[in-house]
Coordinates of C-alpha atoms in Angstrom, one line a residue:
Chain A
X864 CA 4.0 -1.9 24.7
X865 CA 1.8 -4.1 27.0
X866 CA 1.5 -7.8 25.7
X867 CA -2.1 -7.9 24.9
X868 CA -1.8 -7.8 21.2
X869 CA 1.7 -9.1 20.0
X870 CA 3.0 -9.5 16.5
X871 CA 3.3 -12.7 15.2
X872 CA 6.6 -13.7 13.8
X873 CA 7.2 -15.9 10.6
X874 CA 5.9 -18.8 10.6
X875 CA 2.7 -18.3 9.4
X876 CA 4.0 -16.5 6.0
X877 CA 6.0 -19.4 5.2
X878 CA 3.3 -21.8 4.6
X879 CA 0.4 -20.6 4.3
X880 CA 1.5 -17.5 1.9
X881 CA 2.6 -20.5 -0.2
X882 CA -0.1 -22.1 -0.2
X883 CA -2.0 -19.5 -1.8
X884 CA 0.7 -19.2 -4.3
X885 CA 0.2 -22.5 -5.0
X886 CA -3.6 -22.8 -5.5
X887 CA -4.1 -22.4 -9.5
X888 CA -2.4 -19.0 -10.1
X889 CA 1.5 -19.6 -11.2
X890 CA 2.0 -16.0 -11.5
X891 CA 3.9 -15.0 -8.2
X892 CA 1.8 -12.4 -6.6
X893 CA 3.5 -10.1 -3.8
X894 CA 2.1 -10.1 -0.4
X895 CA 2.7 -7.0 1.4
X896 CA 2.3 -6.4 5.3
X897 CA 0.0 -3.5 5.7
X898 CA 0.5 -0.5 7.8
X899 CA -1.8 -0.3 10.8
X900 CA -2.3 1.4 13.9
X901 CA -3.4 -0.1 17.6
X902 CA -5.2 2.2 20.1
X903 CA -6.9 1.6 23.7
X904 CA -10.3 2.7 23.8
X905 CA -13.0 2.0 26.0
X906 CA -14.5 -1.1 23.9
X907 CA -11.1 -2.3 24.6
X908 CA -7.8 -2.8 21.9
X909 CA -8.9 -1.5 18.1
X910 CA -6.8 -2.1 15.4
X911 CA -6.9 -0.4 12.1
X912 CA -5.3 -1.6 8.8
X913 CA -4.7 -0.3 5.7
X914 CA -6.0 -2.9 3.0
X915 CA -6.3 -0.6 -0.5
X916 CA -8.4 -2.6 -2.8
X917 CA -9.3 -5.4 -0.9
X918 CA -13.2 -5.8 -0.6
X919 CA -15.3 -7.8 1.8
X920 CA -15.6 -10.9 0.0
X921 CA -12.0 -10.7 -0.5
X922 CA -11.1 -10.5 3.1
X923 CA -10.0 -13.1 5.7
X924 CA -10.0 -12.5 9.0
X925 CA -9.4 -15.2 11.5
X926 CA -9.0 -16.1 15.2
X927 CA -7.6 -19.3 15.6
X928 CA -6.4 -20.5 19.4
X929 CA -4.5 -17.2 20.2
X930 CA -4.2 -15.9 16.8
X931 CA -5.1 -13.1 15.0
X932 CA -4.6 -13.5 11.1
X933 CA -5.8 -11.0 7.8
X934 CA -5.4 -11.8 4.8
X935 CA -6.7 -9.6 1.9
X936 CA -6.4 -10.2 -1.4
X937 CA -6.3 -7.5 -4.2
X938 CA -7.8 -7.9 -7.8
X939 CA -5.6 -6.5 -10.8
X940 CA -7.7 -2.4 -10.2
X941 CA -6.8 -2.4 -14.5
X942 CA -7.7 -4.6 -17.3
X943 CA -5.7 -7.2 -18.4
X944 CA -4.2 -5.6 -21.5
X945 CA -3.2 -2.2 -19.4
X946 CA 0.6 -1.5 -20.1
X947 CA 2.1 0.2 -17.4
X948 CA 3.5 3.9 -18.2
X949 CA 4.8 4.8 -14.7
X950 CA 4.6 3.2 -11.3
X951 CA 4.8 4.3 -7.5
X952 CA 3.8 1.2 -6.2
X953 CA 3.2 -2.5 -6.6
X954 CA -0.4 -3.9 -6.8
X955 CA -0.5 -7.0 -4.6
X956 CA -2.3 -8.9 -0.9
X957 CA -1.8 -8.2 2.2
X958 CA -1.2 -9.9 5.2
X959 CA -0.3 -9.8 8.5
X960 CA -1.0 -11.7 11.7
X961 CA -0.8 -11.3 16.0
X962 CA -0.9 -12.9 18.6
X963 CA -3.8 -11.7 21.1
X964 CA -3.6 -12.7 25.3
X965 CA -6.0 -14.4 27.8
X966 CA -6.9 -10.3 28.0
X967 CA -9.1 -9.7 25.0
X968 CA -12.1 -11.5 24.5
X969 CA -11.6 -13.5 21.3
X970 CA -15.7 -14.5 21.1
X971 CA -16.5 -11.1 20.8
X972 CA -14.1 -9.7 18.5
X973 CA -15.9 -7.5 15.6
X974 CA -14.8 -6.2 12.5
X975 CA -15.7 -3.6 9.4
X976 CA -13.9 -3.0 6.3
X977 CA -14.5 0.3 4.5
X978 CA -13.0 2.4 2.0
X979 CA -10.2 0.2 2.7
X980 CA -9.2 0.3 5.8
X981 CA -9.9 -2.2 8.2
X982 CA -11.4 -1.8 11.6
X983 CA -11.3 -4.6 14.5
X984 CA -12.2 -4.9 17.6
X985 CA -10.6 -6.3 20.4
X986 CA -13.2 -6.2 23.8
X987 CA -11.6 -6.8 27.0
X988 CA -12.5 -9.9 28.6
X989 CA -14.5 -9.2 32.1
X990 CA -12.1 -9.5 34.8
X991 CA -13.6 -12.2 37.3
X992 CA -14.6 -10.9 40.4
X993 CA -12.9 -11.6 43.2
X994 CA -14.1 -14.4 45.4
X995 CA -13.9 -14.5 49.1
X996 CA -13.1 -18.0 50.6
X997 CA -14.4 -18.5 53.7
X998 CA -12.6 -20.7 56.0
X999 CA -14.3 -22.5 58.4
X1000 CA -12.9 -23.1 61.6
X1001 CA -11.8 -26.7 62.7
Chain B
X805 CA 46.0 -17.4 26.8
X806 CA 46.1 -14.6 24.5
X807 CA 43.1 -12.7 23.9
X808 CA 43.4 -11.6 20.6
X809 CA 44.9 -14.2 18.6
X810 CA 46.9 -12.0 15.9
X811 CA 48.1 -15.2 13.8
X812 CA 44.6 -16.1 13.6
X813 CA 43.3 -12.8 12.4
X814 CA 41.3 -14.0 9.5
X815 CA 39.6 -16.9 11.6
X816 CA 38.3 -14.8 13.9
X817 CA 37.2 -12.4 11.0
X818 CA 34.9 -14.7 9.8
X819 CA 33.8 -16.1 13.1
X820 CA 32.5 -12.4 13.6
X821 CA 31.1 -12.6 10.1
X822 CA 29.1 -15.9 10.8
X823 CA 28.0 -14.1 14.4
X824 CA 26.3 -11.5 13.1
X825 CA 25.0 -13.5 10.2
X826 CA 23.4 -15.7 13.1
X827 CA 22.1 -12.9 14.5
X828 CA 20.3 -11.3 11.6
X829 CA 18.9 -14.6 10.6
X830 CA 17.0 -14.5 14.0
X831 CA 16.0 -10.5 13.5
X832 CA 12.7 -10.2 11.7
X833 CA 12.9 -7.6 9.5
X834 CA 9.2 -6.8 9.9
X835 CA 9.5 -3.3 8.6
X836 CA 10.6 -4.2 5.3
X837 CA 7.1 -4.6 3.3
X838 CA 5.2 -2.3 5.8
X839 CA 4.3 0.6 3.6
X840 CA 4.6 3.4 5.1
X841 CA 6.9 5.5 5.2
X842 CA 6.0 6.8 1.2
X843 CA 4.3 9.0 -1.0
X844 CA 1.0 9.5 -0.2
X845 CA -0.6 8.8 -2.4
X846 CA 1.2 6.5 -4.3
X847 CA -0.1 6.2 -8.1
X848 CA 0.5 4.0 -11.0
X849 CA -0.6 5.0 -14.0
X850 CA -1.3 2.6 -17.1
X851 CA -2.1 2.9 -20.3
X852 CA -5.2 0.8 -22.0
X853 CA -6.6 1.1 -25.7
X854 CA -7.2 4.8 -26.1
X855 CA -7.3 5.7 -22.7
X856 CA -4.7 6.4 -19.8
X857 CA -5.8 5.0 -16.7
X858 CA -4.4 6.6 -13.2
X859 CA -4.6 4.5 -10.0
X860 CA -3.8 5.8 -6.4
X861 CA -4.2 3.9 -3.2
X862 CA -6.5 6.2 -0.7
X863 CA -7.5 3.7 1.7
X864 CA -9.7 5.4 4.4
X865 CA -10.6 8.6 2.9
X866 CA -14.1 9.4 2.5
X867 CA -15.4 9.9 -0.9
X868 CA -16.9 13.8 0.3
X869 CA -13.5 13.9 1.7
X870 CA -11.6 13.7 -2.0
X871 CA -11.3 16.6 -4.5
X872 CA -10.1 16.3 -8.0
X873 CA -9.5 19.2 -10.0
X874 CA -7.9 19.6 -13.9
X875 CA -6.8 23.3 -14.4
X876 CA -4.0 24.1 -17.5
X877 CA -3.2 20.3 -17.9
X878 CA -3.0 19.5 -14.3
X879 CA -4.6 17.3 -12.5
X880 CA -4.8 17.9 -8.7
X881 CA -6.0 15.3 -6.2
X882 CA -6.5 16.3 -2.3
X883 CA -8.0 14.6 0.2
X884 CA -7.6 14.1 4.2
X885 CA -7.8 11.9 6.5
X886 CA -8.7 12.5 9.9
X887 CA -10.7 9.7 11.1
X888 CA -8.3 9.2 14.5
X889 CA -8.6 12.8 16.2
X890 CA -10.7 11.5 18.8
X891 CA -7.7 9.2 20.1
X892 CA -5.4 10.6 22.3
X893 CA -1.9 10.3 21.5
X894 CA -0.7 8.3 24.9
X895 CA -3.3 5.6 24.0
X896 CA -1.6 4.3 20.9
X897 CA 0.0 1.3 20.8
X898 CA 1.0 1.7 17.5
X899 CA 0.8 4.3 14.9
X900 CA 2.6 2.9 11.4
X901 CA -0.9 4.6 8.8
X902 CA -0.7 8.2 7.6
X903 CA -3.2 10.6 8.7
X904 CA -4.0 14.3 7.9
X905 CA -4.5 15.8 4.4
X906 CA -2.7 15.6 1.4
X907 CA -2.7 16.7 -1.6
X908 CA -0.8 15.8 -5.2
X909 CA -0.7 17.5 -8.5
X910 CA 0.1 15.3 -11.9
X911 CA 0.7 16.7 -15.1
X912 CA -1.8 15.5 -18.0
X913 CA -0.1 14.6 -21.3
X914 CA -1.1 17.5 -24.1
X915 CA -3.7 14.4 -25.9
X916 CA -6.1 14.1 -22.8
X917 CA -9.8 15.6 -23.2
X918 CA -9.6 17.1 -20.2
X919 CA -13.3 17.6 -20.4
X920 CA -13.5 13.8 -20.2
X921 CA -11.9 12.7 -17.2
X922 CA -13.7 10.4 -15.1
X923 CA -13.2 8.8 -11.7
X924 CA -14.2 6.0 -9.3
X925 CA -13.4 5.4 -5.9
X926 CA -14.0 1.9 -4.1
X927 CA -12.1 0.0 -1.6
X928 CA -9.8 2.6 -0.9
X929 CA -8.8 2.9 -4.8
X930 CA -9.5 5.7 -6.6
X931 CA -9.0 5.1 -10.5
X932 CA -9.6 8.2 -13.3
X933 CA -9.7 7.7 -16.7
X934 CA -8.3 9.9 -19.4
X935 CA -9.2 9.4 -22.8
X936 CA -7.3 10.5 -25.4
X937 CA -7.8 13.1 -28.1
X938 CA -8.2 11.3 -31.4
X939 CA -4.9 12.1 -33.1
X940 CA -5.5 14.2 -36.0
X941 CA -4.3 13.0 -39.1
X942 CA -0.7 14.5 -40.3
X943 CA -1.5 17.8 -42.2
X944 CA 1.6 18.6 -45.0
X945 CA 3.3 22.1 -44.5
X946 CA 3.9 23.4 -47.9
X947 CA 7.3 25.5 -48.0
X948 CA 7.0 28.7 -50.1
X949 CA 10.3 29.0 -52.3
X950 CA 12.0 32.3 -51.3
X951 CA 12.4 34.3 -54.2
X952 CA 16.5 34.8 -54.0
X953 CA 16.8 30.6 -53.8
X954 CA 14.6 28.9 -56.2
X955 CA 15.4 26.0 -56.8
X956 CA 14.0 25.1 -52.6
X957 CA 10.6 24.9 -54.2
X958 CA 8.9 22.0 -52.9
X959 CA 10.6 20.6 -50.3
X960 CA 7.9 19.4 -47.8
X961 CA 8.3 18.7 -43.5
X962 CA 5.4 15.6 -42.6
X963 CA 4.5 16.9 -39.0
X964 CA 2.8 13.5 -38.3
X965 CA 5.8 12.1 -36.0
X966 CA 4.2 9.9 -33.6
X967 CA 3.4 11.7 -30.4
X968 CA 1.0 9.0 -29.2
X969 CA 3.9 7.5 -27.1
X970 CA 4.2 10.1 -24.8
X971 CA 4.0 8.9 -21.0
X972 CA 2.4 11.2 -17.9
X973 CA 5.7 12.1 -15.7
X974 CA 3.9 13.1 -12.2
X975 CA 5.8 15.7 -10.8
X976 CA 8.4 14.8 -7.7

């Protein structure tokens, strides 16, 4: 595991995950850390994430300094007055957030969300050329 | 200086206790919540007015990729996907989603209209609805007296016991 893309630990759930707790709904609403997978390819790092059920207006994705945050959230898929008969799974948001290196290029970082996965982007940043220094004689 | 201090047995005991407390306090347990390592695909299924509705989460599967089928009050759904072939194993960093097909059957409760079963898929959620055959009303059974035991004449079974209840049980 190189350190170009490094799972963020903590912190991040603890305040803002209240946070949107807090913001009119009372109802506690689970939030879920979503399956993904990281490959190399030649754009550089990508990074797919499941996100059933979250749409794009739903989505947040942000870089901010070195970190890499998605939150999705997921609308009740059945009516209010839907009684459950028999459940597999829990209906709730997502989130999960990294920490990307000097490595990828965090201005060009792209995104798409369909059928509900997530796809991201991370681009190498162009490695600086090396530079020859002359030195002058004395 | 002994090194293990018998008289103190318990102490220690909990010292040990409060160690590895310690420690898991500091472990992040980030694979609890990652889902998956489950059924796929999961389903929920609810029931609303005079309809049951069945959800399953198929998050990255193509609409032209997904196949559902009723056949004898069962409802199969199969699908694949197979969107990561072109990545070669050594360049993943991580690998936690499922990929390839699948496939699932549920059975239908007896009062569906199977002929009425409808689906949507968007954002990686498929949903089907299926309506409910309009119960028919409760039809008496009239009991013919045998001719050895008359006095059973009229004696009358209601068959309108409420079946309405029942709940779809997906097979394990």
């Amino acid at each position: 595991m190189s350190d170009d893309l490094i799972e963020n630990s903590g912190e991040f759930e603890a305040s803002d995950a209240d946070e949107t707790q807090s913001s009119e709904e009372t109802e506690p609403r689970f939030v879920f850390t979503p399956p993904i997978d990281i490959f190399e390819s030649e754009e550089g790092l990508v990074l797919h994430a499941d996100l059933p059920g979250v749409s794009s207006e739903t989505l947040d994705l942000q870089v901010q300094d070195n970190k890499l945050t998605l939150f999705g959230r997921v609308n009740p898929p059945v009516p209010d007055n839907a009684e459950l008969r028999y459940q597999e799974y829990e209906v709730g948001d997502f989130l999960r957030s990294f920490i990307l290196s000097d490595e990828v290029d965090h201005e060009r970082i792209t995104a798409s969300l369909q059928n509900g996965v997530l796809k991201v982007t991370l681009p190498r940043a162009p490695r600086t050329a090396a530079r020859r220094i002359e030195v002058s004689p004395e | 200086m002994p090194v293990f201090r018998l008289h103190h047995n318990l102490g220690s005991l909990r010292d040990l206790e409060q160690e590895v407390d310690r420690l898991l306090r500091n472990v992040q347990l980030t694979v609890h919540g990652v889902r998956a390592r489950r059924k796929f695909p999961a389903i929920n299924v609810y029931e609303v007015d005079n309809e049951y509705l069945l959800t399953a989460e198929l998050p990255g599967t193509q609409l032209s990729d997904l196949e559902l089928t009723v056949a004898n009050g069962m409802l199969t759904l199969r699908g694949k996907r197979a969107d990561l072939d072109h990545v070669s194993e050594s360049s993943f960093r991580r690998s936690e989603r499922f990929h390839g097909g699948w496939e699932r059957s549920v059975p239908l409760p007896e009062r569906v209209i199977e002929d009425k079963l409808a689906a949507t898929f968007a954002n990686g959620v498929l949903k089907i609805r299926l309506p409910k055959a309009v119960q028919s009303p409760a039809r008496k059974i009239q009991i013919n007296a045998d001719q050895e035991n008359p006095d059973a004449t009229e004696s009358r079974i209601d068959s309108g016991s409420d079946v309405s209840s029942e709940v779809i049980r997906p097979n394990e």
